[in-house]
Each structure stands twice: as C-alpha cells, then as structure tokens.
Coordinates of C-alpha atoms in Angstrom, one line a residue:
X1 CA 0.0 0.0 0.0
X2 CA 1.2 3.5 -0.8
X3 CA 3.3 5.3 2.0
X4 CA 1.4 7.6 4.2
X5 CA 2.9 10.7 3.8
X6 CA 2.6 10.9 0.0
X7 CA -1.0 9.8 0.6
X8 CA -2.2 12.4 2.7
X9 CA -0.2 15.7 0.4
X10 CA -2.4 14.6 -2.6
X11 CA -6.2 14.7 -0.9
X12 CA 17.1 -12.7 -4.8
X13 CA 24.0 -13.9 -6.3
X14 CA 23.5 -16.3 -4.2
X15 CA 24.4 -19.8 -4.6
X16 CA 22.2 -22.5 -6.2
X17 CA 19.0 -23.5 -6.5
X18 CA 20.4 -26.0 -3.7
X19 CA 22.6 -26.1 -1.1
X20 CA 24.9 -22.7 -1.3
X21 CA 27.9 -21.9 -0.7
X22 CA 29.4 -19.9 2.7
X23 CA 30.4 -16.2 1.7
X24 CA 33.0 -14.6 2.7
X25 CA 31.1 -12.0 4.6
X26 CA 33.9 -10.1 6.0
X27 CA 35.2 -9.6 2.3
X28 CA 31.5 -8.0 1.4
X29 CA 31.8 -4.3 0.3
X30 CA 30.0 -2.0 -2.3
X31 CA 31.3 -1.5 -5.7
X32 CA 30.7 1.6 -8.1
X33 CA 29.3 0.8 -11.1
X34 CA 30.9 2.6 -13.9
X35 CA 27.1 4.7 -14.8
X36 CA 27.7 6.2 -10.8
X37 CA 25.7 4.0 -9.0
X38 CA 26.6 2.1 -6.0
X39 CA 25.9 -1.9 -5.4
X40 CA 26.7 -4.0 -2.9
X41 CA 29.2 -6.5 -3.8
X42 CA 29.6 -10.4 -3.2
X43 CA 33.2 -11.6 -1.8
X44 CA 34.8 -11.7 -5.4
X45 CA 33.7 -8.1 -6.0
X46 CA 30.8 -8.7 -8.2
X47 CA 27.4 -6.5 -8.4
X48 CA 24.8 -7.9 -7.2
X49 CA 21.1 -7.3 -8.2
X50 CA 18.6 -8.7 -5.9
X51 CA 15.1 -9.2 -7.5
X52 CA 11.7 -10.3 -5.5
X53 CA 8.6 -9.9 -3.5
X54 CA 7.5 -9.3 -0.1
X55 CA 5.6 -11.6 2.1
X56 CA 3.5 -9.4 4.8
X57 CA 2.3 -11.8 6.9
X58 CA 1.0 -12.5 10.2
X59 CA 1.5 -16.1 10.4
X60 CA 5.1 -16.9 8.7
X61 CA 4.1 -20.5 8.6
X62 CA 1.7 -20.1 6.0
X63 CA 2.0 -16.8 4.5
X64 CA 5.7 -18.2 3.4
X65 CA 4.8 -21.7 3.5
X66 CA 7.0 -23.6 1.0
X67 CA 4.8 -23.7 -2.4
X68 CA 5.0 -19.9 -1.8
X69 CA 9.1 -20.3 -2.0
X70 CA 8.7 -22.4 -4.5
X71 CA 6.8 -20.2 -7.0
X72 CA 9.3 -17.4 -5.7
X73 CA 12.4 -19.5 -6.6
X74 CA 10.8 -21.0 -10.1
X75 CA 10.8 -17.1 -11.4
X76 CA 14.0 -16.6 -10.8
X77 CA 14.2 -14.4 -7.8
X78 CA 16.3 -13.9 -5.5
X79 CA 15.1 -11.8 -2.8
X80 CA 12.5 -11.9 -0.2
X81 CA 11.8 -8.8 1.9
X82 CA 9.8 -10.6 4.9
X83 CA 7.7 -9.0 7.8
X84 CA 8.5 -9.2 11.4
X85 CA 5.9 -7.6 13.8
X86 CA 6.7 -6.1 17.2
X87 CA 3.8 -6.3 18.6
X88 CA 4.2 -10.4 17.8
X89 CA 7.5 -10.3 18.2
X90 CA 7.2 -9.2 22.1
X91 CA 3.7 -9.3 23.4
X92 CA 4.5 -8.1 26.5
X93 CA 7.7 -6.0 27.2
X94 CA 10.7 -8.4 27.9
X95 CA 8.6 -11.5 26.9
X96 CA 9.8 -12.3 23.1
X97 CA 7.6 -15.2 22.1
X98 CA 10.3 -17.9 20.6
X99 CA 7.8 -19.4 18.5
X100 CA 7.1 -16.8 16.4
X101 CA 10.9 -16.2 16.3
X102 CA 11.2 -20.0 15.3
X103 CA 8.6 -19.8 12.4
X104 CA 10.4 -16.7 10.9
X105 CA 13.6 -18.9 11.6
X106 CA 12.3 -21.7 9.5
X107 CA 11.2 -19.1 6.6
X108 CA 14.7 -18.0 6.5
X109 CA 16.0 -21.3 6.4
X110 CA 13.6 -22.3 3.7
X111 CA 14.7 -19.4 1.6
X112 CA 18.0 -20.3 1.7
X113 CA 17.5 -23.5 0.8
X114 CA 16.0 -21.7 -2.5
X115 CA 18.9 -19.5 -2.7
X116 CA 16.8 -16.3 -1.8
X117 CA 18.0 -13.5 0.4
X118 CA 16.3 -12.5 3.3
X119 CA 15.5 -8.7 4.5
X120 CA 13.9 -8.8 7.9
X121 CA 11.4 -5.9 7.7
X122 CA 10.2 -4.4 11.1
X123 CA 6.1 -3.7 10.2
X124 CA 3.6 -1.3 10.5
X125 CA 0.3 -0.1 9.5
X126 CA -1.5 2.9 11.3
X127 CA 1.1 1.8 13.8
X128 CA 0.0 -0.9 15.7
X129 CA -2.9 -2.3 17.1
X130 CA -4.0 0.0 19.5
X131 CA -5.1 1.8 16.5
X132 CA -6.8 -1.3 14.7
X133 CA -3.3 -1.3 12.9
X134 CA -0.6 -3.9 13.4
X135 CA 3.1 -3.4 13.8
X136 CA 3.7 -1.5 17.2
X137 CA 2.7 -3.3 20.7
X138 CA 0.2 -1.3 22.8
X139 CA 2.7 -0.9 25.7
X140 CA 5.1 0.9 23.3
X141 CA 2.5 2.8 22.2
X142 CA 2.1 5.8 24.1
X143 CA -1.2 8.0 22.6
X144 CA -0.5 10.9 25.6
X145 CA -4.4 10.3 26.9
X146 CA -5.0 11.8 23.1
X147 CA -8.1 10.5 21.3
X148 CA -8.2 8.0 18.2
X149 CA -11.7 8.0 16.0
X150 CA -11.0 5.6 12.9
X151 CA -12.1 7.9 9.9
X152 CA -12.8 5.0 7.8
X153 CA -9.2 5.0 5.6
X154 CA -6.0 4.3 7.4
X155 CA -4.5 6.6 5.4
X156 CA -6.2 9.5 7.4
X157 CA -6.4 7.8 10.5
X158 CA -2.3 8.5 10.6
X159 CA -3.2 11.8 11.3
X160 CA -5.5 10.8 14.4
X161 CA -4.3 13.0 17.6
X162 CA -3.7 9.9 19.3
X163 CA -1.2 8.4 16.3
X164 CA 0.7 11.4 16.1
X165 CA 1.4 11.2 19.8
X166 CA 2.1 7.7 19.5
X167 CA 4.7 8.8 16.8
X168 CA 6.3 11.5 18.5
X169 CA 6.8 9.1 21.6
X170 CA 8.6 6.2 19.6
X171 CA 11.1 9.1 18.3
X172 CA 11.6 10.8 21.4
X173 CA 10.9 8.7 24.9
X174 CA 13.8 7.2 26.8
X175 CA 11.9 4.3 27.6
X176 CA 10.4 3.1 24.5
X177 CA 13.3 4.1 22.1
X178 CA 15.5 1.7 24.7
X179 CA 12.9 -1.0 24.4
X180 CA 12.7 -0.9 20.2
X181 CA 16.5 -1.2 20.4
X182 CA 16.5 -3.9 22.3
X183 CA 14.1 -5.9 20.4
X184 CA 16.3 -5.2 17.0
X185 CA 19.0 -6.5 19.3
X186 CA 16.9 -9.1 20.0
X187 CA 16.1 -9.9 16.0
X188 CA 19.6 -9.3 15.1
X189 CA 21.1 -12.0 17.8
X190 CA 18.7 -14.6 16.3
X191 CA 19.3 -14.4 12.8
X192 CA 22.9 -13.6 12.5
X193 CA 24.0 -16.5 12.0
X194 CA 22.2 -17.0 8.3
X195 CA 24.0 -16.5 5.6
X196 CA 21.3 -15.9 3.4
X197 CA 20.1 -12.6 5.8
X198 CA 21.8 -9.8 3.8
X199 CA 20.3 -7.0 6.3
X200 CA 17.4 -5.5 8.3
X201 CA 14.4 -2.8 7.3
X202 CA 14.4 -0.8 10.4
X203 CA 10.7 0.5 9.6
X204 CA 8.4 0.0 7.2
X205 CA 6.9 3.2 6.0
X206 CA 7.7 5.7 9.0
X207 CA 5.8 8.8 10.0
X208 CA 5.4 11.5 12.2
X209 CA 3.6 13.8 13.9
X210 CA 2.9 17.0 12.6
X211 CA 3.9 19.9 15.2
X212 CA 2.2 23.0 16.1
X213 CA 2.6 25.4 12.7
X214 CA 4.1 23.2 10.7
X215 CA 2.3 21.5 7.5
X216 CA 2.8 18.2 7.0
X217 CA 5.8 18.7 4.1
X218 CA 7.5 21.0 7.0
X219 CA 6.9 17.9 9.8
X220 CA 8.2 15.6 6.9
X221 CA 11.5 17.4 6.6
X222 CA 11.9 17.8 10.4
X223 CA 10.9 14.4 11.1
X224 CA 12.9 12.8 8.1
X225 CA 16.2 15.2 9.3
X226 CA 16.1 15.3 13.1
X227 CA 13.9 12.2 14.4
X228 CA 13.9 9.2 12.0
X229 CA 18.2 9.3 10.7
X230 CA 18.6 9.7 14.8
X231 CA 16.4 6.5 15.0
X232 CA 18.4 4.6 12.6
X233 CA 21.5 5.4 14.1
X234 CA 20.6 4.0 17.2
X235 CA 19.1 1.3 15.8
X236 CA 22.3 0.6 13.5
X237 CA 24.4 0.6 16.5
X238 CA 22.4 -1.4 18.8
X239 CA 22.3 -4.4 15.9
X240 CA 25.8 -3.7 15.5
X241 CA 26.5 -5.4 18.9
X242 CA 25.2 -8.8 18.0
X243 CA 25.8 -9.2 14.1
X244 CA 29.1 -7.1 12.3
X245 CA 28.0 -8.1 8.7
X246 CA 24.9 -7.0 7.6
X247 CA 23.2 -4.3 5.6
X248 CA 20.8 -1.7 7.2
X249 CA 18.0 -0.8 4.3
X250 CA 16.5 2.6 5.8
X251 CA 12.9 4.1 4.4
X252 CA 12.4 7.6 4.2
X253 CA 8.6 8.8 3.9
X254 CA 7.0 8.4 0.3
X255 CA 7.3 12.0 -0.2
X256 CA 9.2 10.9 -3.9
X257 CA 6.2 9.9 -5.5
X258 CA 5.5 13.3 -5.2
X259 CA 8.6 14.8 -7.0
X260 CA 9.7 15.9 -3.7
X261 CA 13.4 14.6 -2.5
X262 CA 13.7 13.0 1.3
X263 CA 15.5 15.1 3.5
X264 CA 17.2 12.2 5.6
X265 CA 20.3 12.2 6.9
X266 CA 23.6 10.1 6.3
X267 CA 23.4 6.8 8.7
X268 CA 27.3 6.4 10.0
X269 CA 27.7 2.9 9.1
X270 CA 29.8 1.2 6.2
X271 CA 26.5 -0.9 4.8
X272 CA 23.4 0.7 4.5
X273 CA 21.2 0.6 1.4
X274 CA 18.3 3.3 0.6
X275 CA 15.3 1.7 0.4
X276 CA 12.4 3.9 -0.7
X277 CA 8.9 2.7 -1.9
X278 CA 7.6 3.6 -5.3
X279 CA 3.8 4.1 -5.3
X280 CA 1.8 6.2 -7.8
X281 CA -0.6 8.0 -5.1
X282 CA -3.1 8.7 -7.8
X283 CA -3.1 5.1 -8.6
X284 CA -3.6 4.2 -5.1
X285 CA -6.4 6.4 -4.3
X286 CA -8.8 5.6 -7.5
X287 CA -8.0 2.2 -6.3
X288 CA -9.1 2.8 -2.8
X289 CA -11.9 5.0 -3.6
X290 CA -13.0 3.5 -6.6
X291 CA -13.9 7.2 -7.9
X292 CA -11.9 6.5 -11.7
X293 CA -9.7 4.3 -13.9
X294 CA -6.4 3.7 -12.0
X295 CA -4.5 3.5 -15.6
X296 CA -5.1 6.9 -16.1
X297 CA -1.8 7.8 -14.6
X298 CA 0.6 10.9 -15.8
X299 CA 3.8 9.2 -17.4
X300 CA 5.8 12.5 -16.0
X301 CA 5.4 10.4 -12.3
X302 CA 8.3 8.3 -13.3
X303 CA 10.7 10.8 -14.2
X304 CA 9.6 13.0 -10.8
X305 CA 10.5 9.5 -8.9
X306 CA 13.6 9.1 -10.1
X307 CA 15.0 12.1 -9.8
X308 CA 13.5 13.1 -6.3
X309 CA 15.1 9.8 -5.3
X310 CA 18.5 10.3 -7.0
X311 CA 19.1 13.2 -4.2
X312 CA 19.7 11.0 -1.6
X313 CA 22.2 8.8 -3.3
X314 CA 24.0 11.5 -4.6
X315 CA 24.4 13.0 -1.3
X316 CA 25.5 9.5 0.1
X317 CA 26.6 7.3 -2.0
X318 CA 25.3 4.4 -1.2
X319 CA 23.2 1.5 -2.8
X320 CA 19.7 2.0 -3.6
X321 CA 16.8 -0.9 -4.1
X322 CA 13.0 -0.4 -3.9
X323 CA 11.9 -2.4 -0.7
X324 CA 8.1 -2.0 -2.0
X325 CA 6.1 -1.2 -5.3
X326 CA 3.0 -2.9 -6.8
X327 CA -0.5 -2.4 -7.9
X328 CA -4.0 -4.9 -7.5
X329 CA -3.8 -6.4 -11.1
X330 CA -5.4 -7.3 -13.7
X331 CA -7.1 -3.6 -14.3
X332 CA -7.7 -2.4 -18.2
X333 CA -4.6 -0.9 -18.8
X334 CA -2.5 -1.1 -15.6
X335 CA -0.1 -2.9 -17.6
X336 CA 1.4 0.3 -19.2
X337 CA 2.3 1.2 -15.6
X338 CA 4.0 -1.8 -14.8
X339 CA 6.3 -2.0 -17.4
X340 CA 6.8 1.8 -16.7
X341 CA 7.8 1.1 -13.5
X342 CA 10.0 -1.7 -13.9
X343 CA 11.8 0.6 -16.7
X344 CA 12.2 3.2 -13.9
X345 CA 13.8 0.9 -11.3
X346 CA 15.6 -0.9 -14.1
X347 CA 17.4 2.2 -14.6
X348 CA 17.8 3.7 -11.1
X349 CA 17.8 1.0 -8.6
X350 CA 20.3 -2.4 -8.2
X351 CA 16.8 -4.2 -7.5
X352 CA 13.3 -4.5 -6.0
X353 CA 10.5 -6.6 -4.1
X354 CA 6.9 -6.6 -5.6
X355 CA 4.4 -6.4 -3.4
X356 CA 2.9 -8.7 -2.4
X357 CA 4.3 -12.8 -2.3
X358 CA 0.7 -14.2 -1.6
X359 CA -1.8 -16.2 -4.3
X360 CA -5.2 -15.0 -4.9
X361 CA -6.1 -11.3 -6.0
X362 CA -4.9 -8.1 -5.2
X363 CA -1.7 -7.2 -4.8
X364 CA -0.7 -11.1 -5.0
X365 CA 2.6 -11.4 -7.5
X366 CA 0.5 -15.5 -8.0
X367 CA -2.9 -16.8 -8.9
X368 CA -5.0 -19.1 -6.0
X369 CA -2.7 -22.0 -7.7
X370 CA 0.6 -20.2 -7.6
X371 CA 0.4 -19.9 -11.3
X372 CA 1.8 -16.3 -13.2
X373 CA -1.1 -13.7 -13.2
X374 CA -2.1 -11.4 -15.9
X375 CA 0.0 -8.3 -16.1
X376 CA 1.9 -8.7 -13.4
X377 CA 3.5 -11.5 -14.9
X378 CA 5.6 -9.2 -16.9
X379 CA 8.2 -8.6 -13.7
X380 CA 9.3 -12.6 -15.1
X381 CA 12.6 -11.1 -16.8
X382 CA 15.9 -12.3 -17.4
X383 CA 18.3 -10.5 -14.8
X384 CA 22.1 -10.6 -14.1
X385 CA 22.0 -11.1 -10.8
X386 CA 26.4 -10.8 -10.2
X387 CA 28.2 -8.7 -12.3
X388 CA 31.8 -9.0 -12.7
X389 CA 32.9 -5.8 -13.5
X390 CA 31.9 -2.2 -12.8
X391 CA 28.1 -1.4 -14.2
X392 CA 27.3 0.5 -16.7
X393 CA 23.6 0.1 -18.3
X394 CA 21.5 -2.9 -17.9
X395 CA 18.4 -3.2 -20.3
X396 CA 16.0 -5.7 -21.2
X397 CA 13.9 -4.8 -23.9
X398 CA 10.4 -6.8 -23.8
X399 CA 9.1 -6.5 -27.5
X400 CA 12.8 -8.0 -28.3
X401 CA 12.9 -10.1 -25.3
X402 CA 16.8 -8.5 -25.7
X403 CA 18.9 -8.3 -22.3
X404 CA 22.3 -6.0 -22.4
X405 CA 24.4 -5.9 -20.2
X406 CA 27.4 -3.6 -20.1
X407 CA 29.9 -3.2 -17.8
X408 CA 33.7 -2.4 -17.3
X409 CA 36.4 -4.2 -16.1
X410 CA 37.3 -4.3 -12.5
X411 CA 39.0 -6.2 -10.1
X412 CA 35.9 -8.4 -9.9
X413 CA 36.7 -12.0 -10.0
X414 CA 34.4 -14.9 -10.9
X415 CA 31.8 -15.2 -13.4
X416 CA 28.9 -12.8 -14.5
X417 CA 25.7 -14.6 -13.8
X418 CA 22.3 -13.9 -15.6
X419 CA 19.7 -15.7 -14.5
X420 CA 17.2 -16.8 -17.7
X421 CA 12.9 -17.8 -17.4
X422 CA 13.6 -19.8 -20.8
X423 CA 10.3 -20.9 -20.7
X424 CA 8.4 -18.3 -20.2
X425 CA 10.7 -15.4 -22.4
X426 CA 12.3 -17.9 -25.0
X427 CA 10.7 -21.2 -25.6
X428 CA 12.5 -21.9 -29.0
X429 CA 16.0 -21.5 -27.1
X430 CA 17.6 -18.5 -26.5
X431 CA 21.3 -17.1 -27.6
X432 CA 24.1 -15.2 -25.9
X433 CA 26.9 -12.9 -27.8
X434 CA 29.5 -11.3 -25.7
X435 CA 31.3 -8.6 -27.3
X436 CA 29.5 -9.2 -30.7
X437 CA 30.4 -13.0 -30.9
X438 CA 28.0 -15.7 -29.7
X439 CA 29.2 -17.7 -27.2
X440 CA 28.3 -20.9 -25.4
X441 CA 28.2 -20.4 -22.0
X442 CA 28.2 -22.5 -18.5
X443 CA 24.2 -23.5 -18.1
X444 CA 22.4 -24.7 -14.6
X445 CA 19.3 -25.7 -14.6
X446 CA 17.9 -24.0 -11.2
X447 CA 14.3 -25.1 -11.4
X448 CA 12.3 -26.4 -15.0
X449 CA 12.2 -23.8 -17.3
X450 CA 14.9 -21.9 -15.4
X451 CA 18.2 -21.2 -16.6
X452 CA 21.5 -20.0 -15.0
X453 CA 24.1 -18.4 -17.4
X454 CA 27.8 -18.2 -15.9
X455 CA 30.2 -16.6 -18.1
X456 CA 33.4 -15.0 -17.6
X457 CA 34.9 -12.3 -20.1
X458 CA 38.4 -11.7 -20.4
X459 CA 39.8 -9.1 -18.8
X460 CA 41.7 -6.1 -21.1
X461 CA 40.4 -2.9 -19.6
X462 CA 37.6 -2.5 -22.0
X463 CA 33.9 -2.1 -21.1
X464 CA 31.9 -5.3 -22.3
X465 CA 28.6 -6.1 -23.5
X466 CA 26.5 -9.4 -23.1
X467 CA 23.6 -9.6 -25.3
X468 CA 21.0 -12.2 -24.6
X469 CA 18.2 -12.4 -27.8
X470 CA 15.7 -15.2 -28.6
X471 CA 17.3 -18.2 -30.8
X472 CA 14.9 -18.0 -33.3
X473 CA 15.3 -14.2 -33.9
X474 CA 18.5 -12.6 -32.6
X475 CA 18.7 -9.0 -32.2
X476 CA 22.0 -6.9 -32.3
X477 CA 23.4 -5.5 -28.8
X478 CA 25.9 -3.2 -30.4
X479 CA 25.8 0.5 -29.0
X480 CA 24.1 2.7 -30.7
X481 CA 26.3 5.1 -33.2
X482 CA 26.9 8.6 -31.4
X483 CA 24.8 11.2 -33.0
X484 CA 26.6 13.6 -34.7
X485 CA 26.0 17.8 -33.9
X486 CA 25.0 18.9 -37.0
X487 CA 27.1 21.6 -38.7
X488 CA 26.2 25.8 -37.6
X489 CA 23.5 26.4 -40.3
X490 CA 24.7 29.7 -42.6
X491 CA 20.6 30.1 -43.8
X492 CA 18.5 32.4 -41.7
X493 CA 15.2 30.2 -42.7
X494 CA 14.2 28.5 -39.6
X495 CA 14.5 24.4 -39.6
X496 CA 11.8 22.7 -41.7
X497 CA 8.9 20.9 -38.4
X498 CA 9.0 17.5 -39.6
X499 CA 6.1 16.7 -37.3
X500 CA 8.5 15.1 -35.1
X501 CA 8.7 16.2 -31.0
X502 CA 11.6 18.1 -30.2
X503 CA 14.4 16.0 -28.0
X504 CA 16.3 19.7 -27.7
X505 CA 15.6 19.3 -23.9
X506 CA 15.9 15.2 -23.0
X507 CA 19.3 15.9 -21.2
X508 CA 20.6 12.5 -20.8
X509 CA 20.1 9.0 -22.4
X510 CA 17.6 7.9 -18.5
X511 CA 15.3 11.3 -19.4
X512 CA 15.2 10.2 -22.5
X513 CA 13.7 6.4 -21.7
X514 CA 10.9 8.1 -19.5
X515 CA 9.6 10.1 -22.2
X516 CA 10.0 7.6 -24.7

C-alpha cells in the first residue's frame, strides 16, 4: 500500500537453487558501477542485483509456507523482503515469544534452501494495534491520553491525535526508544548466524507527527532530518553489537512519488542501502476509492520519482533498491504502468521486491494456484544477478525479449551470472553474444524452465557487453552510433517541423527512456 505521507499531500547472487555456498562475509563491500551507482558487492567483487517480492504476513508459517518459495524460486528471484511484527514479536515487554521467532527462523532457512535473500522488515500499518493497525505493541504505544476515532481510511487515521502522539513518543521517549532497540538486538542476535540474511528494514513506511505550525511537508522534513536518521543510528548501532556483517535498508517517507526529494540524513555505518517505496498515489487512491480508472496515470510520475530519489544517493553514495512497489492487477490498462515502473527501477535501482508474495487477488505477484497472473506477470525477466565488473547500463527490452548488459572491467573475480525464465521469455532457445560474438556459455538448470548463465569475459580494460536475444530471432546488442552535432546552419530560414517532438531538452540517455 502506498506510504502515508505521499497519501495524505495529494487529498534474490547467491548460490544454487540447492545447497549454497558460505560467503566470505567479511570480504562483502560495495562497488561503483561505472554509470555512478553504487551496489553492494559479493566476496569476489561482483554486483549484485537482488530481484523479489515481499511476504506481509502475520503467520510466517503459511503466508511463506513452501509452495510460496517455491513459486518465488521457479521465477527466478532472488530476494525476499519478509515482515517481522513487534507487537508479535514481544507481546508483553521483555517476553519475546520464541515461536514466532522459530517460524520466521524456519522461513529463513527455507529461503535459503531456495537461494533467496532475506531482508527482515520491522512492520507497521496505522502503527500498531491500539489503533486497529498492526506493527507497534500497545505498551510501546504511548497515545498521551489523546483521542483515536477511525475515519474510515488508514491513510487518514495517521493523522489521528492519538497516532501522532504515538509517533512522537517512539522518536523521542527514553523508555520506549530503549525498548525498540532492544528488540532489534533481540532480532539481530537470532538471525545472524544465516548467511542468506543480507540486512534488516528498520521501519516500514515511518511517520510522524505534525507539530504546532508546521504542515505536513515542514513535519516531513523535520521528522525525516532530526527524528527518523537519529532513529536509525541508534538502531544501526544497537544491531551492530550482535551481528558485524549485515546491511541496514532505511525508508524515508514516500514523499518521492510526489517529486519531492527525502530530507534524511547520512546513517554512520559502512553498509546501508536506501530503500524507498515507489507508489503512484493517484493510482492508489482511484483504487481505494473506486472514484476512476487507475490507468489513467501521468507518465511524467516516473521521471519526478527518479530524480527526487536520485538526491539521496547522490548525497551519500550508497546502494539504492526499492523495498516495496505494486498495484492490484489485472485492471484495463495497468499494464502500461507496470512496465513503466520496472523501466524506472531498471534504470535507477540495483533491485526490488513486488508487493505482495501471496496467491489470490490483489496485490498477489501468483494466482489461487501459484500460477503467473495477468500483467503482473511481466516482472518474469531475465536479470544478471552478479556482475563481474563495474556497471554501466543494464536493459532488457520486452518486445525484443533482448537483455544488455554492459559493464567495465574491474577487479571483480568470478563469473557474471544472468539468471534466464527460458520458458516463459524464450521457448525456442535462447542465444548469448559477448562482445559481438555468440558464445556458449556454462548453463544450470535451477528449477524447470529456469536457466542460470555463468560466463566469464576476459579481462583487457575495456567495457563489455553481453547480449542475450531469442534463438529463433536474434537481435543486435551493439551500442548505438553517437549522434553527430550537425554543422552551424549559414541560412537564416528556420529548420523545416517534420512533425517530429523536439528532443532539444531530453538531457541524458535515462530522461530520455521516461519520455519515450
């Protein structure tokens, strides 16, 4: 569901498909791709891309039972962003129910099995449930004596005198911020020890309360600045105690769906990824409402996103995935705005989780029988998942069913790994080129119908390309021939309009993909 605050201004390389191998954790780093952006990077130096869902779910046992892996792992994906409730979590303050621990435990062992990554995602909606919500427990949820009236939409019930107070008190009292760090210390401590955990989402969707004379894009900025990158760094240090290796993903308010860039702070720790949710708010209120068609949406979001977004990361450069994005399919037309958005994060992000892992309807990434659903079937693409070498532009192109892949060399070891859905993108066989020449590279079978590609390129200091096309039709990968200024014109006469749309103003090859 769309994050509140943007709401409220508009009224899975790792391993096999088996057993995997131990990483090196202590060698884990980030690398810089050679487009600017960062990554984090396995022990040989390679980029990973993690691709997914989420599972929100109150009972781990089923909501991430194992034909819901399975259908996970059978796409191709490789990471799982899975919620953790505190209210579940610890009932009663200082009583941490070890069963629910254990069935979250099992999850993450399942996944492994799978070769899926695990982000541990503290929850919440409308806060808790002292507000009909779920996330925070009622004794860490302290509403000052203020009252609480649902108004019918959770979206509006975050601004509820009672949830703001609640907010306010999570940032600023002694005792509960001490208790929430104590329960990620808690969290941390159990799940350290998997190798398939690569980090923790400290909150899901914060807020805050909005003071006395501010509005609520003033409160944002103060919240996002003083209270919430304060947060994480206590939060960051307290896991830091208990596990030395993993990555902190950190939300800021949905304010980038808006246009509008975060104004949170750097978090003092060497792994942290950006995690921002990408949610058209238009979308998600005709949905909610049902006042209009949701695929109506302005195409000029997706360039607003990515640039609001970009702010962040090129203040601190660190990696950047989308921890949540999706939209109840099928809907007349909605498909336009899912390929749109994969586009976007294709081009801005080192990967995503769809929301949501379930079968049925909705938001559901499967049908009731775990089977691909109409439109959103479309996030089924062919990936590399480790990189060996510095990034530069990764593109697949649907109509082609073309992947490229460019990137230069490095001090990456290893292979370059692109993971392949031959049956559901190439059925007649599908053919890889490397610099121009066609290649036959190493080939795993992780599941029927899925396809691992290792191959490893020479190293000579050049930047490479990998071209994946369909057998039967093969398309060229070669770069496209700079375009040449033309010469000073001598004539006065103006330029003949060939009905064309002026490009005069796309300033750079990502502006130019958004407006097609």
């Amino acid at each position: 569901m769309a994050t509140v605050c943007a709401a409220l201004l508009a009224l899975a390389p790792i391993g096999t498909a088996g057993a995997q191998d131990e990483p090196a954790w202590d060698a884990w780093d980030q690398v810089t791709g050679n487009n600017g952006s960062e990554y984090i990077a396995d022990s040989q130096g390679r980029a990973l891309q993690l691709r997914g869902v989420n599972i929100k779910t109150g009972n781990p046992a089923d909501g991430a039972r194992d034909e819901v892996l399975d259908a996970i792992a059978a796409r191709g994906f490789n990471l799982l962003r899975l919620s953790l409730f505190w209210e579940q979590l610890e009932p009663q303050q200082g009583d941490f129910d070890q069963a629910y621990l254990d069935d979250i435990d099992a999850v993450i062992t399942a996944a492994e099995q799978r070769g899926i990554w695990v982000v541990v995602s503290f929850h919440q909606d409308t806060f808790g449930s002292a507000f009909g919500g779920h996330g925070i427990p009622p004794w860490a949820t302290k509403d000052d004596g203020l009252p609480f009236e649902p108004t019918g939409s959770f979206l509006t019930d975050y601004l509820q005198p009672g949830v703001q107070a609640a907010w306010e008190n999570l940032y600023e009292d002694p005792e509960i911020r001490a208790a929430q760090a104590n329960a990620w210390t808690h969290v941390a401590a159990e799940y350290a020890d998997h190798p398939n955990v690569i980090g923790y989402d400290l909150l899901n969707e914060p807020f805050g309360k909005i003071r006395e004379g501010e509005d609520l894009l003033t409160a944002a900025k103060r919240v996002e600045s003083v209270q919430l990158t304060a947060m994480y760094q206590r939060l960051t240090d307290a896991i830091r105690t208990v596990d030395a290796r993993s990555w902190m993903f950190i939300e800021a308010p949905n304010l980038a769906s808006l246009g509008i860039s975060t104004s949170l702070g750097r978090v003092d720790d060497e792994r942290v990824v950006f995690f921002p949710h990408l949610y058209n708010t238009d979308i998600e209120f005709e949905i909610y409402n049902g006042s209009g068609d949701p695929s109506g949406f302005n195409p000029d979001f997706f360039e607003g996103w990515a640039t609001a977004i970009a702010t962040y990361t090129d203040t601190y450069p660190v990696p950047m995935m989308v921890g949540e994005w999706g939209v109840p399919t099928p809907y007349p037309g909605i498909d336009r705005y899912i390929a749109e958005v994969l586009e976007t994060m294709e081009a801005t992000t080192s990967g995503w989780a769809q929301f949501n892992g379930c079968f049925g309807e909705g938001y559901c990434t499967f049908g009731p029988e775990g089977e691909d659903r109409e439109q959103i079937d479309q996030i089924v693409q062919p990936f590399a998942r480790a990189i060996a070498g510095a990034p530069d532009d990764h593109h697949f192109d649907p109509a082609t069913r073309t992947l490229r892949v460019t990137f230069a060399d490095n001090d990456a070891t290893g292979p370059t790994e692109i993971v392949v859905p031959a049956a559901k993108r190439y059925p007649d066989g599908w053919r890889l080129d490397v610099d121009e020449t066609t290649v036959e590279p190493a080939v795993e079978r992780l599941a029927p119908g899925l396809d691992l590609i290792s191959v490893d390129v020479p190293k000579d200091g050049s930047t490479h390309t990998l071209c994946l096309t369909p057998e039967e039709v093969p398309q060229s990968c070669a770069p496209p021939a700079p375009e040449i200024e033309p010469a000073p014109s001598t004539d006065s006469d103006p330029a003949p309009d060939n009905g064309r749309p002026s490009t005069a103003n796309v300033a750079d090859p990502l502006a130019a993909r958004f407006t097609g």
